């Protein structure tokens, strides 16, 4: 059961995220990339800290335009490490840049990040973790779980009594569909 449903409603930052984003399907590459970046940066910190810095992350990482982030070099890394608006952690910053490069490769191999996710759905959590670790950096079990729950690939974002759960279900997240439903075109 999601404790988030008990604490988020009414909060100025948690509330809107809980009510309109958490658990809803995402299809845009930039939005999926943003969520992965935010989950990576949340490691060891509170989600509230990440939400407070979200606008700064968007600005710092060029609105999560994958090709721009994938091309970051030493100058951009230095700029990010000196940006007090974001979480200045060298391994996380390096992971974001590496992961943007992985997303470019997923365009070639699968047609994009969403198509890659759909091609592997459904998997149990442990298999998702192995898959993410094979491709991405800084993606341990909790990061992978939260990323997949928050984007609709794993259940558990909301408890059944949460009014948002019905809205999530109406949006047909991947976890409510069979593998053949998510892999079929259209």
PDB file of N, CA and C in Angstrom, residues 19-120:
ATOM      1  N   UNK A  19      -1.099  13.663  -7.515  1.00  0.00           N
ATOM      2  CA  UNK A  19      -2.422  13.699  -8.137  1.00  0.00           C
ATOM      3  C   UNK A  19      -2.394  13.671  -9.663  1.00  0.00           C
ATOM      4  N   UNK A  20      -1.305  14.105 -10.281  1.00  0.00           N
ATOM      5  CA  UNK A  20      -1.321  14.234 -11.742  1.00  0.00           C
ATOM      6  C   UNK A  20      -0.193  13.504 -12.473  1.00  0.00           C
ATOM      7  N   UNK A  21       0.808  13.010 -11.746  1.00  0.00           N
ATOM      8  CA  UNK A  21       1.936  12.375 -12.432  1.00  0.00           C
ATOM      9  C   UNK A  21       2.256  10.966 -11.948  1.00  0.00           C
ATOM     10  N   UNK A  22       2.266  10.768 -10.651  1.00  0.00           N
ATOM     11  CA  UNK A  22       2.759   9.525 -10.061  1.00  0.00           C
ATOM     12  C   UNK A  22       1.892   8.334 -10.461  1.00  0.00           C
ATOM     13  N   UNK A  23       2.478   7.415 -11.201  1.00  0.00           N
ATOM     14  CA  UNK A  23       1.793   6.202 -11.623  1.00  0.00           C
ATOM     15  C   UNK A  23       1.129   6.299 -12.982  1.00  0.00           C
ATOM     16  N   UNK A  24       1.042   7.502 -13.536  1.00  0.00           N
ATOM     17  CA  UNK A  24       0.429   7.672 -14.848  1.00  0.00           C
ATOM     18  C   UNK A  24       1.427   7.299 -15.943  1.00  0.00           C
ATOM     19  N   UNK A  25       0.950   6.708 -17.035  1.00  0.00           N
ATOM     20  CA  UNK A  25       1.857   6.356 -18.135  1.00  0.00           C
ATOM     21  C   UNK A  25       2.519   7.592 -18.736  1.00  0.00           C
ATOM     22  N   UNK A  26       3.766   7.425 -19.137  1.00  0.00           N
ATOM     23  CA  UNK A  26       4.534   8.481 -19.803  1.00  0.00           C
ATOM     24  C   UNK A  26       5.006   7.915 -21.137  1.00  0.00           C
ATOM     25  N   UNK A  27       4.893   8.697 -22.188  1.00  0.00           N
ATOM     26  CA  UNK A  27       5.339   8.228 -23.497  1.00  0.00           C
ATOM     27  C   UNK A  27       6.473   9.068 -24.068  1.00  0.00           C
ATOM     28  N   UNK A  28       6.583  10.308 -23.681  1.00  0.00           N
ATOM     29  CA  UNK A  28       7.608  11.207 -24.218  1.00  0.00           C
ATOM     30  C   UNK A  28       8.997  10.792 -23.733  1.00  0.00           C
ATOM     31  N   UNK A  29       9.945  10.769 -24.664  1.00  0.00           N
ATOM     32  CA  UNK A  29      11.319  10.426 -24.303  1.00  0.00           C
ATOM     33  C   UNK A  29      11.871  11.387 -23.252  1.00  0.00           C
ATOM     34  N   UNK A  30      11.640  12.683 -23.446  1.00  0.00           N
ATOM     35  CA  UNK A  30      12.146  13.676 -22.498  1.00  0.00           C
ATOM     36  C   UNK A  30      11.516  13.492 -21.124  1.00  0.00           C
ATOM     37  N   UNK A  31      10.222  13.185 -21.072  1.00  0.00           N
ATOM     38  CA  UNK A  31       9.547  12.986 -19.783  1.00  0.00           C
ATOM     39  C   UNK A  31      10.033  11.714 -19.087  1.00  0.00           C
ATOM     40  N   UNK A  32      10.217  10.646 -19.854  1.00  0.00           N
ATOM     41  CA  UNK A  32      10.758   9.415 -19.264  1.00  0.00           C
ATOM     42  C   UNK A  32      12.178   9.649 -18.757  1.00  0.00           C
ATOM     43  N   UNK A  33      12.968  10.353 -19.543  1.00  0.00           N
ATOM     44  CA  UNK A  33      14.343  10.656 -19.146  1.00  0.00           C
ATOM     45  C   UNK A  33      14.342  11.516 -17.891  1.00  0.00           C
ATOM     46  N   UNK A  34      13.483  12.527 -17.846  1.00  0.00           N
ATOM     47  CA  UNK A  34      13.393  13.363 -16.649  1.00  0.00           C
ATOM     48  C   UNK A  34      13.092  12.509 -15.423  1.00  0.00           C
ATOM     49  N   UNK A  35      12.107  11.635 -15.530  1.00  0.00           N
ATOM     50  CA  UNK A  35      11.737  10.812 -14.377  1.00  0.00           C
ATOM     51  C   UNK A  35      12.901   9.944 -13.946  1.00  0.00           C
ATOM     52  N   UNK A  36      13.641   9.361 -14.891  1.00  0.00           N
ATOM     53  CA  UNK A  36      14.804   8.546 -14.536  1.00  0.00           C
ATOM     54  C   UNK A  36      15.857   9.396 -13.838  1.00  0.00           C
ATOM     55  N   UNK A  37      16.106  10.587 -14.360  1.00  0.00           N
ATOM     56  CA  UNK A  37      17.085  11.498 -13.753  1.00  0.00           C
ATOM     57  C   UNK A  37      16.661  11.872 -12.339  1.00  0.00           C
ATOM     58  N   UNK A  38      15.398  12.186 -12.151  1.00  0.00           N
ATOM     59  CA  UNK A  38      14.918  12.570 -10.820  1.00  0.00           C
ATOM     60  C   UNK A  38      15.021  11.402  -9.849  1.00  0.00           C
ATOM     61  N   UNK A  39      14.658  10.208 -10.288  1.00  0.00           N
ATOM     62  CA  UNK A  39      14.753   9.035  -9.408  1.00  0.00           C
ATOM     63  C   UNK A  39      16.207   8.755  -9.035  1.00  0.00           C
ATOM     64  N   UNK A  40      17.115   8.874  -9.985  1.00  0.00           N
ATOM     65  CA  UNK A  40      18.539   8.672  -9.698  1.00  0.00           C
ATOM     66  C   UNK A  40      19.007   9.689  -8.664  1.00  0.00           C
ATOM     67  N   UNK A  41      18.605  10.924  -8.835  1.00  0.00           N
ATOM     68  CA  UNK A  41      19.056  11.970  -7.923  1.00  0.00           C
ATOM     69  C   UNK A  41      18.396  11.904  -6.560  1.00  0.00           C
ATOM     70  N   UNK A  42      17.292  11.210  -6.458  1.00  0.00           N
ATOM     71  CA  UNK A  42      16.627  11.056  -5.167  1.00  0.00           C
ATOM     72  C   UNK A  42      17.376  10.081  -4.254  1.00  0.00           C
ATOM     73  N   UNK A  43      18.181   9.213  -4.818  1.00  0.00           N
ATOM     74  CA  UNK A  43      18.890   8.202  -4.026  1.00  0.00           C
ATOM     75  C   UNK A  43      19.618   8.844  -2.848  1.00  0.00           C
ATOM     76  N   UNK A  44      19.279   8.400  -1.658  1.00  0.00           N
ATOM     77  CA  UNK A  44      19.895   8.905  -0.440  1.00  0.00           C
ATOM     78  C   UNK A  44      19.290  10.196   0.079  1.00  0.00           C
ATOM     79  N   UNK A  45      18.316  10.727  -0.632  1.00  0.00           N
ATOM     80  CA  UNK A  45      17.689  11.995  -0.247  1.00  0.00           C
ATOM     81  C   UNK A  45      16.169  11.815  -0.208  1.00  0.00           C
ATOM     82  N   UNK A  46      15.479  12.862   0.166  1.00  0.00           N
ATOM     83  CA  UNK A  46      14.018  12.790   0.179  1.00  0.00           C
ATOM     84  C   UNK A  46      13.467  13.184  -1.189  1.00  0.00           C
ATOM     85  N   UNK A  47      12.277  12.665  -1.508  1.00  0.00           N
ATOM     86  CA  UNK A  47      11.622  13.035  -2.753  1.00  0.00           C
ATOM     87  C   UNK A  47      11.265  14.521  -2.738  1.00  0.00           C
ATOM     88  N   UNK A  48      10.993  15.060  -1.572  1.00  0.00           N
ATOM     89  CA  UNK A  48      10.688  16.482  -1.462  1.00  0.00           C
ATOM     90  C   UNK A  48      11.888  17.329  -1.920  1.00  0.00           C
ATOM     91  N   UNK A  49      13.081  16.926  -1.547  1.00  0.00           N
ATOM     92  CA  UNK A  49      14.282  17.639  -1.988  1.00  0.00           C
ATOM     93  C   UNK A  49      14.343  17.675  -3.513  1.00  0.00           C
ATOM     94  N   UNK A  50      14.058  16.549  -4.149  1.00  0.00           N
ATOM     95  CA  UNK A  50      14.099  16.466  -5.608  1.00  0.00           C
ATOM     96  C   UNK A  50      13.007  17.340  -6.222  1.00  0.00           C
ATOM     97  N   UNK A  51      11.805  17.284  -5.673  1.00  0.00           N
ATOM     98  CA  UNK A  51      10.717  18.099  -6.215  1.00  0.00           C
ATOM     99  C   UNK A  51      11.027  19.595  -6.088  1.00  0.00           C
ATOM    100  N   UNK A  52      11.655  19.984  -4.996  1.00  0.00           N
ATOM    101  CA  UNK A  52      12.031  21.394  -4.821  1.00  0.00           C
ATOM    102  C   UNK A  52      13.050  21.832  -5.872  1.00  0.00           C
ATOM    103  N   UNK A  53      13.885  20.911  -6.322  1.00  0.00           N
ATOM    104  CA  UNK A  53      14.948  21.230  -7.272  1.00  0.00           C
ATOM    105  C   UNK A  53      14.560  20.893  -8.718  1.00  0.00           C
ATOM    106  N   UNK A  54      13.343  20.463  -8.934  1.00  0.00           N
ATOM    107  CA  UNK A  54      12.926  19.980 -10.252  1.00  0.00           C
ATOM    108  C   UNK A  54      13.115  21.020 -11.353  1.00  0.00           C
ATOM    109  N   UNK A  55      12.683  22.234 -11.125  1.00  0.00           N
ATOM    110  CA  UNK A  55      12.848  23.272 -12.150  1.00  0.00           C
ATOM    111  C   UNK A  55      14.320  23.530 -12.444  1.00  0.00           C
ATOM    112  N   UNK A  56      15.135  23.500 -11.413  1.00  0.00           N
ATOM    113  CA  UNK A  56      16.580  23.688 -11.606  1.00  0.00           C
ATOM    114  C   UNK A  56      17.175  22.537 -12.419  1.00  0.00           C
ATOM    115  N   UNK A  57      16.702  21.319 -12.167  1.00  0.00           N
ATOM    116  CA  UNK A  57      17.149  20.168 -12.967  1.00  0.00           C
ATOM    117  C   UNK A  57      16.774  20.364 -14.432  1.00  0.00           C
ATOM    118  N   UNK A  58      15.539  20.788 -14.679  1.00  0.00           N
ATOM    119  CA  UNK A  58      15.098  21.007 -16.065  1.00  0.00           C
ATOM    120  C   UNK A  58      16.008  22.004 -16.769  1.00  0.00           C
ATOM    121  N   UNK A  59      16.302  23.086 -16.088  1.00  0.00           N
ATOM    122  CA  UNK A  59      17.164  24.111 -16.674  1.00  0.00           C
ATOM    123  C   UNK A  59      18.594  23.576 -16.867  1.00  0.00           C
ATOM    124  N   UNK A  60      19.127  22.951 -15.844  1.00  0.00           N
ATOM    125  CA  UNK A  60      20.518  22.475 -15.873  1.00  0.00           C
ATOM    126  C   UNK A  60      20.750  21.418 -16.945  1.00  0.00           C
ATOM    127  N   UNK A  61      19.734  20.562 -17.173  1.00  0.00           N
ATOM    128  CA  UNK A  61      19.862  19.469 -18.132  1.00  0.00           C
ATOM    129  C   UNK A  61      19.081  19.739 -19.417  1.00  0.00           C
ATOM    130  N   UNK A  62      19.028  21.011 -19.824  1.00  0.00           N
ATOM    131  CA  UNK A  62      18.442  21.386 -21.113  1.00  0.00           C
ATOM    132  C   UNK A  62      17.078  20.748 -21.361  1.00  0.00           C
ATOM    133  N   UNK A  63      16.225  20.823 -20.347  1.00  0.00           N
ATOM    134  CA  UNK A  63      14.856  20.293 -20.435  1.00  0.00           C
ATOM    135  C   UNK A  63      14.839  18.821 -20.837  1.00  0.00           C
ATOM    136  N   UNK A  64      15.888  18.120 -20.461  1.00  0.00           N
ATOM    137  CA  UNK A  64      16.015  16.682 -20.670  1.00  0.00           C
ATOM    138  C   UNK A  64      15.983  16.298 -22.142  1.00  0.00           C
ATOM    139  N   UNK A  65      16.525  17.171 -22.982  1.00  0.00           N
ATOM    140  CA  UNK A  65      16.694  16.841 -24.397  1.00  0.00           C
ATOM    141  C   UNK A  65      17.855  15.849 -24.487  1.00  0.00           C
ATOM    142  N   UNK A  66      17.529  14.627 -24.798  1.00  0.00           N
ATOM    143  CA  UNK A  66      18.481  13.522 -24.732  1.00  0.00           C
ATOM    144  C   UNK A  66      19.745  13.792 -25.547  1.00  0.00           C
ATOM    145  N   UNK A  67      19.596  14.262 -26.763  1.00  0.00           N
ATOM    146  CA  UNK A  67      20.776  14.462 -27.605  1.00  0.00           C
ATOM    147  C   UNK A  67      21.714  15.526 -27.039  1.00  0.00           C
ATOM    148  N   UNK A  68      21.147  16.561 -26.467  1.00  0.00           N
ATOM    149  CA  UNK A  68      21.999  17.611 -25.875  1.00  0.00           C
ATOM    150  C   UNK A  68      22.747  17.069 -24.661  1.00  0.00           C
ATOM    151  N   UNK A  69      22.039  16.352 -23.785  1.00  0.00           N
ATOM    152  CA  UNK A  69      22.670  15.818 -22.576  1.00  0.00           C
ATOM    153  C   UNK A  69      23.704  14.752 -22.945  1.00  0.00           C
ATOM    154  N   UNK A  70      23.397  13.933 -23.930  1.00  0.00           N
ATOM    155  CA  UNK A  70      24.333  12.877 -24.351  1.00  0.00           C
ATOM    156  C   UNK A  70      25.652  13.459 -24.865  1.00  0.00           C
ATOM    157  N   UNK A  71      25.603  14.685 -25.363  1.00  0.00           N
ATOM    158  CA  UNK A  71      26.804  15.326 -25.916  1.00  0.00           C
ATOM    159  C   UNK A  71      27.600  16.113 -24.876  1.00  0.00           C
ATOM    160  N   UNK A  72      27.140  16.134 -23.621  1.00  0.00           N
ATOM    161  CA  UNK A  72      27.857  16.879 -22.590  1.00  0.00           C
ATOM    162  C   UNK A  72      29.275  16.358 -22.440  1.00  0.00           C
ATOM    163  N   UNK A  73      30.183  17.301 -22.284  1.00  0.00           N
ATOM    164  CA  UNK A  73      31.589  16.974 -22.059  1.00  0.00           C
ATOM    165  C   UNK A  73      32.054  17.553 -20.734  1.00  0.00           C
ATOM    166  N   UNK A  74      33.359  17.759 -20.632  1.00  0.00           N
ATOM    167  CA  UNK A  74      33.953  18.224 -19.383  1.00  0.00           C
ATOM    168  C   UNK A  74      33.421  19.587 -18.940  1.00  0.00           C
ATOM    169  N   UNK A  75      33.195  20.478 -19.890  1.00  0.00           N
ATOM    170  CA  UNK A  75      32.702  21.807 -19.542  1.00  0.00           C
ATOM    171  C   UNK A  75      31.315  21.748 -18.898  1.00  0.00           C
ATOM    172  N   UNK A  76      30.435  20.935 -19.486  1.00  0.00           N
ATOM    173  CA  UNK A  76      29.087  20.798 -18.920  1.00  0.00           C
ATOM    174  C   UNK A  76      29.122  20.090 -17.573  1.00  0.00           C
ATOM    175  N   UNK A  77      29.976  19.073 -17.447  1.00  0.00           N
ATOM    176  CA  UNK A  77      30.101  18.381 -16.154  1.00  0.00           C
ATOM    177  C   UNK A  77      30.525  19.369 -15.064  1.00  0.00           C
ATOM    178  N   UNK A  78      31.508  20.194 -15.376  1.00  0.00           N
ATOM    179  CA  UNK A  78      31.979  21.194 -14.410  1.00  0.00           C
ATOM    180  C   UNK A  78      30.857  22.170 -14.070  1.00  0.00           C
ATOM    181  N   UNK A  79      30.108  22.601 -15.082  1.00  0.00           N
ATOM    182  CA  UNK A  79      28.984  23.515 -14.846  1.00  0.00           C
ATOM    183  C   UNK A  79      27.968  22.868 -13.908  1.00  0.00           C
ATOM    184  N   UNK A  80      27.648  21.605 -14.132  1.00  0.00           N
ATOM    185  CA  UNK A  80      26.666  20.900 -13.303  1.00  0.00           C
ATOM    186  C   UNK A  80      27.171  20.711 -11.870  1.00  0.00           C
ATOM    187  N   UNK A  81      28.446  20.392 -11.731  1.00  0.00           N
ATOM    188  CA  UNK A  81      29.009  20.199 -10.390  1.00  0.00           C
ATOM    189  C   UNK A  81      29.054  21.505  -9.594  1.00  0.00           C
ATOM    190  N   UNK A  82      28.981  22.626 -10.277  1.00  0.00           N
ATOM    191  CA  UNK A  82      28.979  23.930  -9.609  1.00  0.00           C
ATOM    192  C   UNK A  82      27.594  24.550  -9.497  1.00  0.00           C
ATOM    193  N   UNK A  83      26.574  23.846  -9.963  1.00  0.00           N
ATOM    194  CA  UNK A  83      25.206  24.360  -9.962  1.00  0.00           C
ATOM    195  C   UNK A  83      24.530  24.022  -8.628  1.00  0.00           C
ATOM    196  N   UNK A  84      24.428  25.010  -7.749  1.00  0.00           N
ATOM    197  CA  UNK A  84      23.828  24.789  -6.426  1.00  0.00           C
ATOM    198  C   UNK A  84      22.335  24.502  -6.494  1.00  0.00           C
ATOM    199  N   UNK A  85      21.717  24.714  -7.635  1.00  0.00           N
ATOM    200  CA  UNK A  85      20.286  24.458  -7.779  1.00  0.00           C
ATOM    201  C   UNK A  85      19.939  22.990  -7.902  1.00  0.00           C
ATOM    202  N   UNK A  86      20.930  22.167  -8.271  1.00  0.00           N
ATOM    203  CA  UNK A  86      20.685  20.732  -8.430  1.00  0.00           C
ATOM    204  C   UNK A  86      21.474  19.964  -7.370  1.00  0.00           C
ATOM    205  N   UNK A  87      21.383  18.675  -7.423  1.00  0.00           N
ATOM    206  CA  UNK A  87      22.155  17.818  -6.521  1.00  0.00           C
ATOM    207  C   UNK A  87      23.508  17.589  -7.185  1.00  0.00           C
ATOM    208  N   UNK A  88      24.542  18.098  -6.544  1.00  0.00           N
ATOM    209  CA  UNK A  88      25.877  18.065  -7.132  1.00  0.00           C
ATOM    210  C   UNK A  88      26.614  16.819  -6.665  1.00  0.00           C
ATOM    211  N   UNK A  89      26.438  15.762  -7.412  1.00  0.00           N
ATOM    212  CA  UNK A  89      27.019  14.465  -7.094  1.00  0.00           C
ATOM    213  C   UNK A  89      27.622  13.921  -8.387  1.00  0.00           C
ATOM    214  N   UNK A  90      28.935  13.816  -8.406  1.00  0.00           N
ATOM    215  CA  UNK A  90      29.646  13.460  -9.641  1.00  0.00           C
ATOM    216  C   UNK A  90      29.127  12.159 -10.260  1.00  0.00           C
ATOM    217  N   UNK A  91      28.932  11.122  -9.471  1.00  0.00           N
ATOM    218  CA  UNK A  91      28.478   9.847 -10.032  1.00  0.00           C
ATOM    219  C   UNK A  91      27.077   9.955 -10.624  1.00  0.00           C
ATOM    220  N   UNK A  92      26.222  10.727  -9.984  1.00  0.00           N
ATOM    221  CA  UNK A  92      24.865  10.907 -10.516  1.00  0.00           C
ATOM    222  C   UNK A  92      24.901  11.709 -11.806  1.00  0.00           C
ATOM    223  N   UNK A  93      25.694  12.741 -11.854  1.00  0.00           N
ATOM    224  CA  UNK A  93      25.818  13.553 -13.071  1.00  0.00           C
ATOM    225  C   UNK A  93      26.397  12.711 -14.210  1.00  0.00           C
ATOM    226  N   UNK A  94      27.442  11.953 -13.924  1.00  0.00           N
ATOM    227  CA  UNK A  94      28.020  11.076 -14.945  1.00  0.00           C
ATOM    228  C   UNK A  94      26.996  10.042 -15.418  1.00  0.00           C
ATOM    229  N   UNK A  95      26.195   9.529 -14.492  1.00  0.00           N
ATOM    230  CA  UNK A  95      25.161   8.550 -14.851  1.00  0.00           C
ATOM    231  C   UNK A  95      24.127   9.172 -15.782  1.00  0.00           C
ATOM    232  N   UNK A  96      23.728  10.391 -15.503  1.00  0.00           N
ATOM    233  CA  UNK A  96      22.732  11.060 -16.353  1.00  0.00           C
ATOM    234  C   UNK A  96      23.257  11.185 -17.783  1.00  0.00           C
ATOM    235  N   UNK A  97      24.498  11.596 -17.933  1.00  0.00           N
ATOM    236  CA  UNK A  97      25.082  11.758 -19.265  1.00  0.00           C
ATOM    237  C   UNK A  97      25.200  10.406 -19.958  1.00  0.00           C
ATOM    238  N   UNK A  98      25.708   9.416 -19.245  1.00  0.00           N
ATOM    239  CA  UNK A  98      25.807   8.065 -19.803  1.00  0.00           C
ATOM    240  C   UNK A  98      24.427   7.543 -20.201  1.00  0.00           C
ATOM    241  N   UNK A  99      23.447   7.725 -19.338  1.00  0.00           N
ATOM    242  CA  UNK A  99      22.108   7.202 -19.604  1.00  0.00           C
ATOM    243  C   UNK A  99      21.466   7.889 -20.803  1.00  0.00           C
ATOM    244  N   UNK A 100      21.767   9.153 -21.037  1.00  0.00           N
ATOM    245  CA  UNK A 100      21.284   9.834 -22.244  1.00  0.00           C
ATOM    246  C   UNK A 100      21.874   9.165 -23.485  1.00  0.00           C
ATOM    247  N   UNK A 101      23.135   8.770 -23.403  1.00  0.00           N
ATOM    248  CA  UNK A 101      23.774   8.067 -24.522  1.00  0.00           C
ATOM    249  C   UNK A 101      23.130   6.699 -24.745  1.00  0.00           C
ATOM    250  N   UNK A 102      22.747   6.039 -23.667  1.00  0.00           N
ATOM    251  CA  UNK A 102      22.042   4.763 -23.776  1.00  0.00           C
ATOM    252  C   UNK A 102      20.695   4.968 -24.471  1.00  0.00           C
ATOM    253  N   UNK A 103      20.005   6.034 -24.124  1.00  0.00           N
ATOM    254  CA  UNK A 103      18.712   6.303 -24.764  1.00  0.00           C
ATOM    255  C   UNK A 103      18.872   6.517 -26.263  1.00  0.00           C
ATOM    256  N   UNK A 104      19.951   7.139 -26.676  1.00  0.00           N
ATOM    257  CA  UNK A 104      20.210   7.278 -28.110  1.00  0.00           C
ATOM    258  C   UNK A 104      20.350   5.893 -28.754  1.00  0.00           C
ATOM    259  N   UNK A 105      21.038   4.988 -28.080  1.00  0.00           N
ATOM    260  CA  UNK A 105      21.212   3.631 -28.601  1.00  0.00           C
ATOM    261  C   UNK A 105      19.885   2.883 -28.642  1.00  0.00           C
ATOM    262  N   UNK A 106      19.007   3.152 -27.660  1.00  0.00           N
ATOM    263  CA  UNK A 106      17.704   2.481 -27.642  1.00  0.00           C
ATOM    264  C   UNK A 106      16.815   2.941 -28.794  1.00  0.00           C
ATOM    265  N   UNK A 107      17.032   4.146 -29.288  1.00  0.00           N
ATOM    266  CA  UNK A 107      16.303   4.604 -30.489  1.00  0.00           C
ATOM    267  C   UNK A 107      16.633   3.689 -31.662  1.00  0.00           C
ATOM    268  N   UNK A 108      17.903   3.339 -31.789  1.00  0.00           N
ATOM    269  CA  UNK A 108      18.347   2.495 -32.898  1.00  0.00           C
ATOM    270  C   UNK A 108      17.874   1.059 -32.704  1.00  0.00           C
ATOM    271  N   UNK A 109      18.058   0.527 -31.513  1.00  0.00           N
ATOM    272  CA  UNK A 109      17.756  -0.889 -31.276  1.00  0.00           C
ATOM    273  C   UNK A 109      16.270  -1.181 -31.102  1.00  0.00           C
ATOM    274  N   UNK A 110      15.499  -0.207 -30.557  1.00  0.00           N
ATOM    275  CA  UNK A 110      14.094  -0.486 -30.238  1.00  0.00           C
ATOM    276  C   UNK A 110      13.113   0.585 -30.711  1.00  0.00           C
ATOM    277  N   UNK A 111      13.612   1.690 -31.209  1.00  0.00           N
ATOM    278  CA  UNK A 111      12.728   2.780 -31.602  1.00  0.00           C
ATOM    279  C   UNK A 111      12.523   3.809 -30.510  1.00  0.00           C
ATOM    280  N   UNK A 112      13.219   3.656 -29.381  1.00  0.00           N
ATOM    281  CA  UNK A 112      13.139   4.628 -28.299  1.00  0.00           C
ATOM    282  C   UNK A 112      12.992   3.984 -26.936  1.00  0.00           C
ATOM    283  N   UNK A 113      13.028   4.841 -25.910  1.00  0.00           N
ATOM    284  CA  UNK A 113      12.967   4.391 -24.514  1.00  0.00           C
ATOM    285  C   UNK A 113      11.633   3.715 -24.217  1.00  0.00           C
ATOM    286  N   UNK A 114      10.532   4.349 -24.616  1.00  0.00           N
ATOM    287  CA  UNK A 114       9.219   3.748 -24.357  1.00  0.00           C
ATOM    288  C   UNK A 114       9.093   2.400 -25.049  1.00  0.00           C
ATOM    289  N   UNK A 115       9.538   2.302 -26.292  1.00  0.00           N
ATOM    290  CA  UNK A 115       9.462   1.032 -27.019  1.00  0.00           C
ATOM    291  C   UNK A 115      10.320  -0.038 -26.343  1.00  0.00           C
ATOM    292  N   UNK A 116      11.476   0.355 -25.818  1.00  0.00           N
ATOM    293  CA  UNK A 116      12.337  -0.577 -25.094  1.00  0.00           C
ATOM    294  C   UNK A 116      11.631  -1.083 -23.835  1.00  0.00           C
ATOM    295  N   UNK A 117      11.022  -0.156 -23.093  1.00  0.00           N
ATOM    296  CA  UNK A 117      10.279  -0.557 -21.901  1.00  0.00           C
ATOM    297  C   UNK A 117       9.149  -1.511 -22.266  1.00  0.00           C
ATOM    298  N   UNK A 118       8.395  -1.162 -23.308  1.00  0.00           N
ATOM    299  CA  UNK A 118       7.275  -2.004 -23.733  1.00  0.00           C
ATOM    300  C   UNK A 118       7.737  -3.365 -24.225  1.00  0.00           C
ATOM    301  N   UNK A 119       8.899  -3.415 -24.878  1.00  0.00           N
ATOM    302  CA  UNK A 119       9.423  -4.678 -25.389  1.00  0.00           C
ATOM    303  C   UNK A 119       9.770  -5.643 -24.267  1.00  0.00           C
ATOM    304  N   UNK A 120      10.058  -5.122 -23.088  1.00  0.00           N
ATOM    305  CA  UNK A 120      10.451  -5.972 -21.966  1.00  0.00           C
ATOM    306  C   UNK A 120       9.335  -6.156 -20.938  1.00  0.00           C
TER     307      UNK A 120
END
